[in-house]
CSV table of C-alpha atoms in Angstrom, one decimal:
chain,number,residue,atom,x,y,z
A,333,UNK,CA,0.0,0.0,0.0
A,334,UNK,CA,3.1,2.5,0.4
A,335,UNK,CA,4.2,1.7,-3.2
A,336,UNK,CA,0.7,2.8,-4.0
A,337,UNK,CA,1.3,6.6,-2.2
A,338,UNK,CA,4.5,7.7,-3.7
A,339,UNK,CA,3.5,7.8,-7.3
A,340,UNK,CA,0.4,9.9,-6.4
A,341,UNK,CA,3.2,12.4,-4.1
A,342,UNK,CA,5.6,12.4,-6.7
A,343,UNK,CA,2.7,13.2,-9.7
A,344,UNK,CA,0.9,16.2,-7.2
A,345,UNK,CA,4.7,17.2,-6.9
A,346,UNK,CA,5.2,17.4,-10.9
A,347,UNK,CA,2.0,19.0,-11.1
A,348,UNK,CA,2.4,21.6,-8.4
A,349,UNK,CA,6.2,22.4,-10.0
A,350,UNK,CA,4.2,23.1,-13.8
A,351,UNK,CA,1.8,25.1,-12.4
A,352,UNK,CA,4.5,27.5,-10.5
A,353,UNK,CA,6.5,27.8,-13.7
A,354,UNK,CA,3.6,28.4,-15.7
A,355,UNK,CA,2.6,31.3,-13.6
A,356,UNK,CA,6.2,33.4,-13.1
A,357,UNK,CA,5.5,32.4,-17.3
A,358,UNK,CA,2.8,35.3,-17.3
A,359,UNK,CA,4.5,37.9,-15.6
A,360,UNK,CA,6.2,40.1,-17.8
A,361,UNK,CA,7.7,43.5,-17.4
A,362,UNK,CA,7.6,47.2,-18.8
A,363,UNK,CA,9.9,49.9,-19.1
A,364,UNK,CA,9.0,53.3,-18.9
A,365,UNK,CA,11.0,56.5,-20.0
A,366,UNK,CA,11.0,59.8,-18.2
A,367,UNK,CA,12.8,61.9,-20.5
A,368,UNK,CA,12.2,65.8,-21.4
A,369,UNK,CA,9.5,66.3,-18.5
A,370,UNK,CA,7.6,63.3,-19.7
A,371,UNK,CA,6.8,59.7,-18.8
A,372,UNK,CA,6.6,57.4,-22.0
A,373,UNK,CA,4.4,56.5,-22.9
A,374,UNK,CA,1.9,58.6,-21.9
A,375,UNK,CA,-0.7,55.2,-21.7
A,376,UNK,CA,0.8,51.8,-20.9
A,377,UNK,CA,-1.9,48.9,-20.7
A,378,UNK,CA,-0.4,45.8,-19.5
A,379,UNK,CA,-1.8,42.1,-17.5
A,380,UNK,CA,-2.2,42.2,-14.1
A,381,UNK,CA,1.1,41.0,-12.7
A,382,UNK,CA,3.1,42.9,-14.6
A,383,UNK,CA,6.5,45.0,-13.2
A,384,UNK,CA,6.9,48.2,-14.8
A,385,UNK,CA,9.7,50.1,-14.7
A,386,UNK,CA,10.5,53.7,-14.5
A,387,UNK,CA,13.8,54.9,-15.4
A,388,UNK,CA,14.5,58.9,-15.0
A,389,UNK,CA,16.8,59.9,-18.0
A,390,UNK,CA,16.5,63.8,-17.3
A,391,UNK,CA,19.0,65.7,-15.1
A,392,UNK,CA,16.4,67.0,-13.2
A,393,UNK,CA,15.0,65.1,-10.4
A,394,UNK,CA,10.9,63.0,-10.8
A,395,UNK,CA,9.0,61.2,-8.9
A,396,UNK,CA,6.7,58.7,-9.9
A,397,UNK,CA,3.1,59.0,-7.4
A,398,UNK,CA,0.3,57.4,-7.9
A,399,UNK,CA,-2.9,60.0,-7.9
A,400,UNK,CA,-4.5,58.0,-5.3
A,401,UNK,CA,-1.5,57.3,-3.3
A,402,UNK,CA,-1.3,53.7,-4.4
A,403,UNK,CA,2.4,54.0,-4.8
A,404,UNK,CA,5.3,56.8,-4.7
A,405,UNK,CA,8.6,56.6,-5.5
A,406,UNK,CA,11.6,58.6,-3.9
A,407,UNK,CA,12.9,61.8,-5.8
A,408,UNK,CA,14.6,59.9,-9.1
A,409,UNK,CA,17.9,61.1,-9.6
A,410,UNK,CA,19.7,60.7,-13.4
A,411,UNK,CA,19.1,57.0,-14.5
A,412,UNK,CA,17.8,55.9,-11.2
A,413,UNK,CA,14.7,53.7,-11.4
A,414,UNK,CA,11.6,52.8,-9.5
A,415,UNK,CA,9.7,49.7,-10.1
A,416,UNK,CA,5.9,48.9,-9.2
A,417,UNK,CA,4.0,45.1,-9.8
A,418,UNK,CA,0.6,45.8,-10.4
A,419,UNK,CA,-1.5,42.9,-9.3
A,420,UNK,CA,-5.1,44.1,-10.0
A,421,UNK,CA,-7.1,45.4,-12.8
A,422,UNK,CA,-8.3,49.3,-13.0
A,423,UNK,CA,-6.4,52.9,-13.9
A,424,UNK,CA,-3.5,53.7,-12.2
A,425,UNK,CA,-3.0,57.6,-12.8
A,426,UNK,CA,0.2,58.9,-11.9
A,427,UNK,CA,2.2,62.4,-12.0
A,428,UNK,CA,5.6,63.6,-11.2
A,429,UNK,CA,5.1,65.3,-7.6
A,430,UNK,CA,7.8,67.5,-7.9
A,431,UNK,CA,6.6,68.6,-11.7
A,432,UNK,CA,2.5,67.9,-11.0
A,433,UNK,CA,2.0,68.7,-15.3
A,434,UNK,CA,3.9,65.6,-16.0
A,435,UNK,CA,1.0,62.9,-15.6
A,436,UNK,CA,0.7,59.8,-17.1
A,437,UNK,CA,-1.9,56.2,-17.0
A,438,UNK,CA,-1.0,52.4,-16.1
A,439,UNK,CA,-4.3,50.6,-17.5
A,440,UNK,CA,-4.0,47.1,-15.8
A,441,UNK,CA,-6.2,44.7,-17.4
């Protein structure tokens, strides 16, 4: 009757190990540019579980904070970055707090 277990262990095991790598399969990742007193793009619409990445390419210091204070990032120096995972669906806006005119949307679906 022991013979009988280990099969149906090592199978669940198998099957549990597929199903991890089939899920860090769907995450993906996003850059975004903030060059010239912009974020680029403007709209990003990615899958939830997505990273995205902002990387500040201005001399001047952004931030990246979310309009509903979701997330913030610390003041972005020259090619510094900031990275967010967004696990749920909606609209994310955001804006540079330290330059409010620079705004920009993460549309998670």
């Amino acid at each position: 009757m022991k013979t009988r277990a280990w099969p149906a262990v090592i199978v669940a095991g198998i099957v549990l190990t597929g199903l991890t790598a089939a899920h860090a399969a769907e995450r993906s990742a996003v850059a975004v540019s903030v060059q010239e007193f912009k974020f680029a793009p403007p709209v990003l619409t990615v899958p939830a579980g997505t990273t995205v990445t902002w990387t500040n390419h201005d001399e001047e210091t952004h931030t990246v904070t979310s309009a509903t204070g979701a997330f913030a990032s610390a003041g972005l120096g020259h090619e510094e970055g900031f990275s967010e995972i967004f696990t749920r669906p909606g609209r994310y806006e955001y804006f540079c707090a330290l330059h409010p005119h620079m705004k920009a949307t993460v549309i998670v679906r």
